[in-house]
Coordinates of C-alpha atoms and ligand atoms in Angstrom, one line a residue:
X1 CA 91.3 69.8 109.4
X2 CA 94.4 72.1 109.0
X3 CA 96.5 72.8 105.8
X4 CA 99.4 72.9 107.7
X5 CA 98.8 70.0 109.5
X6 CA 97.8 68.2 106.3
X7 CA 100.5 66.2 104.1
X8 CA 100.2 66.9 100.1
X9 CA 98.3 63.5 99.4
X10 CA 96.0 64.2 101.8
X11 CA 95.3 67.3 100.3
X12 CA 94.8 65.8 96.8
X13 CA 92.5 63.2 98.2
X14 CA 90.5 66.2 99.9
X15 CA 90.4 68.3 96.7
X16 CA 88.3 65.1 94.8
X17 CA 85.6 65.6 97.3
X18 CA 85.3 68.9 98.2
X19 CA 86.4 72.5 96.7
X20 CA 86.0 74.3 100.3
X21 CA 88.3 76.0 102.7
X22 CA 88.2 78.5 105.5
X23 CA 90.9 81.5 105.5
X24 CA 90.9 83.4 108.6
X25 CA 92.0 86.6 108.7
X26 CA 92.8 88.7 112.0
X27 CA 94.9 91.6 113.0
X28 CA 98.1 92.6 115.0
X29 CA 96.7 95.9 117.1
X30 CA 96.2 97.0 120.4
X31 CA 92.7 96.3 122.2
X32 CA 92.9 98.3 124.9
X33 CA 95.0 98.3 128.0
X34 CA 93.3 94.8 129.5
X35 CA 92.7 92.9 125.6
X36 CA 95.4 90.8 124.0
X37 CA 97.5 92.6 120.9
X38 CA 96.0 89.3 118.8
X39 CA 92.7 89.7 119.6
X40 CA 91.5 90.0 116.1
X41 CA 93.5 86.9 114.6
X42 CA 93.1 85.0 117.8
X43 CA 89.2 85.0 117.2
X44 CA 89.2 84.2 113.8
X45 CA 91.3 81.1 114.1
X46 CA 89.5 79.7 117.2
X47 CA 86.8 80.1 115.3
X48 CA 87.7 79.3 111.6
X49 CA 88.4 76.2 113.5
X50 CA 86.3 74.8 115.3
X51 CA 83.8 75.5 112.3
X52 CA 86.0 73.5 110.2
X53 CA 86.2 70.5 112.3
X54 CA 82.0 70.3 112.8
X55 CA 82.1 70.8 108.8
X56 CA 84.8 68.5 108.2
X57 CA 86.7 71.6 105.8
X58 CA 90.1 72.6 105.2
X59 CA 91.2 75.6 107.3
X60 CA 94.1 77.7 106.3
X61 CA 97.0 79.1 107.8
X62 CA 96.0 82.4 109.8
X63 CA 96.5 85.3 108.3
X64 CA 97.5 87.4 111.5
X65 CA 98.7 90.8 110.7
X66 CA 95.9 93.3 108.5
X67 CA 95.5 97.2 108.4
X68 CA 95.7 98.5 111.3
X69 CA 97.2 101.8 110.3
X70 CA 95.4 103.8 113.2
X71 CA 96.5 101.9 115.9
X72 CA 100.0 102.7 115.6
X73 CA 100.3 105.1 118.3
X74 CA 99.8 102.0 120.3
X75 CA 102.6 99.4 121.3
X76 CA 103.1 96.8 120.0
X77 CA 100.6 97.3 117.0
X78 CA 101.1 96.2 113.5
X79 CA 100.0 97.2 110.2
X80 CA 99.7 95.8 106.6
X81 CA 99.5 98.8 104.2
X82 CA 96.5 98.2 102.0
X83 CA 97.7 98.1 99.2
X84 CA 100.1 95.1 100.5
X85 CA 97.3 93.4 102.2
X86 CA 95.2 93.7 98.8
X87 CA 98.6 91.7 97.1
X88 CA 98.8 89.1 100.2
X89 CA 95.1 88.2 99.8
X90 CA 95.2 88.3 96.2
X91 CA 98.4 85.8 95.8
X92 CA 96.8 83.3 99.0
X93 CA 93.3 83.7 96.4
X94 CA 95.3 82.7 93.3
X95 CA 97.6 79.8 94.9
X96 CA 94.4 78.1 96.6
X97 CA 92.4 78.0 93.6
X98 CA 95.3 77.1 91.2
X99 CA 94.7 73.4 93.5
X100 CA 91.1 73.5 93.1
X101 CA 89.8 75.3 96.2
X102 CA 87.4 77.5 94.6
X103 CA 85.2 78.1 97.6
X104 CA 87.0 80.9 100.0
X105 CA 85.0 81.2 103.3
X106 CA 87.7 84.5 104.3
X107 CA 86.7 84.7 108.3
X108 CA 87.6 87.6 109.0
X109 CA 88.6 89.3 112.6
X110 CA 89.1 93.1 112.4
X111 CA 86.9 96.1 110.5
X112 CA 89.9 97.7 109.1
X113 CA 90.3 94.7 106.8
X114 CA 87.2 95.1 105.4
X115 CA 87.3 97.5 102.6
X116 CA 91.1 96.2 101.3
X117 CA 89.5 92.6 101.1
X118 CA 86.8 93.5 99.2
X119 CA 89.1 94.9 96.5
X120 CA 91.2 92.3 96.9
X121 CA 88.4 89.7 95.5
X122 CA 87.4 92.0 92.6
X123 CA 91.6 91.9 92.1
X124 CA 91.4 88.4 91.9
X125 CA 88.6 87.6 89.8
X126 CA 90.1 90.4 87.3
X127 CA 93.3 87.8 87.8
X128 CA 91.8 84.8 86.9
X129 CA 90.0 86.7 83.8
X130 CA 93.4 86.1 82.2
X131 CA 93.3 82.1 82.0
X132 CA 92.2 79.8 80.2
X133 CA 90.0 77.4 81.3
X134 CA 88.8 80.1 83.8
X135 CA 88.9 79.0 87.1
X136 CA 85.4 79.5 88.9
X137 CA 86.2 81.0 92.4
X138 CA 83.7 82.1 94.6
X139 CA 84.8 84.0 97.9
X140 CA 83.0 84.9 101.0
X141 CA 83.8 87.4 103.5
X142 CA 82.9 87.1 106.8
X143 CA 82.8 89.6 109.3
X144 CA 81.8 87.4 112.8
X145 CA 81.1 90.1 115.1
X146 CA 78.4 91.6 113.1
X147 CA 76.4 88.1 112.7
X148 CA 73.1 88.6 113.8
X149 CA 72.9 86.0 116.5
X150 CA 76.2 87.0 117.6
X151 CA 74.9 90.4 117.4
X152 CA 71.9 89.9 119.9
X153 CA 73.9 87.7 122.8
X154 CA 76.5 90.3 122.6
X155 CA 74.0 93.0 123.3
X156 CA 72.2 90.7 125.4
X157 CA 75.2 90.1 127.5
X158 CA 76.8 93.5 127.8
X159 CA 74.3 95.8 126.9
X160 CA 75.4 99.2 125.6
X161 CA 79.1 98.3 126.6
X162 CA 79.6 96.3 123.6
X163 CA 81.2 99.2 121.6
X164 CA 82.9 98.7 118.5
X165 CA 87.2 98.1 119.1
X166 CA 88.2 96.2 122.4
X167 CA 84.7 94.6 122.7
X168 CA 83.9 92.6 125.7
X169 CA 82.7 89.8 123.0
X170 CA 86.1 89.4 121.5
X171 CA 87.7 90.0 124.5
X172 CA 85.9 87.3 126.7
X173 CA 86.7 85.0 123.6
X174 CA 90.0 85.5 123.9
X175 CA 89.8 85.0 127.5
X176 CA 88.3 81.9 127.4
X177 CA 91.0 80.5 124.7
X178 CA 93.5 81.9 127.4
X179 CA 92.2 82.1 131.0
X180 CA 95.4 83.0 132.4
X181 CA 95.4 86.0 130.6
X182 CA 92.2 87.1 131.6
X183 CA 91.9 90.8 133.5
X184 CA 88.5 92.1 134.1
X185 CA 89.8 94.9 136.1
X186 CA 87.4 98.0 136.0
X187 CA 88.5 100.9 133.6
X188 CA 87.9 104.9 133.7
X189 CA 86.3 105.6 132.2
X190 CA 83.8 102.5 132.2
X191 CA 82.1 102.8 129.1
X192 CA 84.8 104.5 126.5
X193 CA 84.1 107.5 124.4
X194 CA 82.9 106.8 120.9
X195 CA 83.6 109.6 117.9
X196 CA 84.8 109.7 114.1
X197 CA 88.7 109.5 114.2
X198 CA 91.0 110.3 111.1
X199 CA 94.2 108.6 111.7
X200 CA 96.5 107.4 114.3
X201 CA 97.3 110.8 116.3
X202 CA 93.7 111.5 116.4
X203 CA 92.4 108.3 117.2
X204 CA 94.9 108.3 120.3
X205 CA 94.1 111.6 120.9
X206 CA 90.4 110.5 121.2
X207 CA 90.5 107.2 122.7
X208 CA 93.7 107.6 125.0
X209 CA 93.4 103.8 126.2
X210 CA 92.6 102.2 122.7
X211 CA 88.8 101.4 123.8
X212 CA 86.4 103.0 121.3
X213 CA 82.4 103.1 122.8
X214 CA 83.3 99.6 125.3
X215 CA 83.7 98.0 128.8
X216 CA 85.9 95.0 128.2
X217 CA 86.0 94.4 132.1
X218 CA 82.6 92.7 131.7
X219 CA 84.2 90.1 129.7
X220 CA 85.2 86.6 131.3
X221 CA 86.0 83.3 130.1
X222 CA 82.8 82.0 130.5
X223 CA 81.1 84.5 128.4
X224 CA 83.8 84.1 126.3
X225 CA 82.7 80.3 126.0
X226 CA 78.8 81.3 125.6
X227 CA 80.0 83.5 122.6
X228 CA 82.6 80.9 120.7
X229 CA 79.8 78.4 120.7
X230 CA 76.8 81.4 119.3
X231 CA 79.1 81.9 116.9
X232 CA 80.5 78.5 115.8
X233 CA 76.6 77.5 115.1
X234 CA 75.9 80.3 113.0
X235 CA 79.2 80.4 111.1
X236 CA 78.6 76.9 110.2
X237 CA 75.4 76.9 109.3
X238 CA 76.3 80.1 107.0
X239 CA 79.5 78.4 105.6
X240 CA 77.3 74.9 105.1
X241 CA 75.0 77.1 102.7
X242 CA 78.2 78.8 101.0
X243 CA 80.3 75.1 100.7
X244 CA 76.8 73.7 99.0
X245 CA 75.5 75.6 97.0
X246 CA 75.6 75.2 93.4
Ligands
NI301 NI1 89.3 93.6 117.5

C-alpha cells in the first residue's frame, strides 16, 4: 500500500484502523565500480515494500538522497548535509503524525544516516513537546543490513567478503530488482582494503574503487532473491511487534 499511490479518502479510511507506516530511507553514493549509485535507497524501498504489502501498511515516499559526505570524490554521489537531513526527517515526522500516523517504522539503507536520524527523532519529539494535546509518536529505526538473520545468510553466503560499503548483500539485491544491470565481473583487488577514513579525500585515497573490506562480484540476482526474502521475513515480523504493541 503506497501513499503516493493512495487518494486522500483512502488515506482517512486507513488512519481509522491503523496508525502505521513505513519510511524508507536510502542514499545517492557510489558503491563501487560494479554497484548501482542507488544502491542504498533501492534496497530500502524494495524492501519497505514488499514488507508493507504482507502487513497490509502504508509505505511512504522514498526518501533517496542521505549523508553521504565522504563519497563525494566519487561520481555521481550525492549528499544531504546533516544538518538538512536532520530538518527533512524532522518535517516528514511532524506532517505524518499531524494525520495520525504515529508509528514511524524509518527503514533505513545507508550507515551514514544513522547518527543524523537519531537526532532527528529526539528533534521531533522536542517538536511535538510544544502542542497541545501532545501527539504520541513512536519512531523506529531500522538499519536492515545489520539484522541478525540477515546478518548470518550474508556471512553464510559470502563469507569474509561481506565488508561493510558495496556489500555483495546489497549489491545482489539490487541485482535481482534489476538483472540487466547485473556485473559480477572480478575486482583487484578481490577482497577490498578495510581502514578508519576521515573524509572524502582520504576515504578515496584509501579505498580508490569505493569498496571498503568487500567482493561484490560474488553477488548475483539469485542471491539477491535469497536475501530480499531473509530479510522481508524478519523486517516483518519486527515491524508486526512495533505496529502492535501498545
Ligand atoms: Ni550501501
Amino acid at each position: 500500500m503506497r501513499l503516493q499511490l493512495a487518494t486522500w479518502p483512502e488515506v482517512d479510511a486507513y488512519l481509522a484502523r491503523s496508525a502505521a507506516i513505513i519510511l524508507p530511507i536510502g542514499s545517492t553514493e557510489q558503491h563501487g565500480p560494479t554497484g548501482l549509485i542507488g544502491t542504498d535507497a533501492l534496497c530500502a524501498e524494495a524492501l519497505a515494500e514488499n514488507v508493507g504489502e504482507r502487513l497490509g501498511v502504508m509505505v511512504a515516499p522514498t526518501l533517496a538522497v542521505g549523508m553521504a559526505q565522504h563519497h563525494m570524490r566519487f561520481s555521481g554521489s550525492m549528499t544531504l548535509r546533516p544538518s538538512t537531513l536532520l530538518a527533512l526527517m524532522r518535517d516528514c515526522l511532524v506532517s505524518l503524525v499531524r494525520h495520525g500516523f504515529t508509528r514511524v517504522l524509518v527503514l533505513n539503507g545507508h550507515g551514514g544516516n544513522i547518527a543524523t536520524l537519531q537526532a532527528a527523532f529526539a528533534e521531533t519529539q522536542m517538536e511535538l513537546d510544544a502542542l497541545t494535546p501532545r501527539p504520541e509518536l513512536r519512531t523506529r529505526l531500522l538499519n536492515w543490513w545489520e539484522l541478525p538473520r540477515v546478518d548470518k545468510v550474508s556471512v553464510e553466503l559470502f563469507g569474509d567478503a561481506v565488508g561493510s560499503h558495496a556489500t555483495p548483500p546489497e549489491v545482489a539485491l539490487t541485482w535481482a530488482l534489476h538483472p540487466d544491470r547485473a556485473d559480477p565481473r572480478p575486482l583487484d583487488p578481490r577482497i577490498a582494503p578495510r581502514a578508519a577514513f576521515h573524509g572524502a579525500e582520504d576515504f578515496r585515497r584509501q579505498f580508490p574503487d569505493g569498496r571498503i573490506g568487500s567482493d561484490p562480484s560474488l553477488a548475483s540476482p539469485a542471491l539477491g532473491e535469497r536475501i530480499l526474502s531473509v530479510a522481508v521475513d524478519e523486517i516483518s515480523a519486527l515491524a508486526r511487534r512495533f505496529f502492535e504493541a501498545e
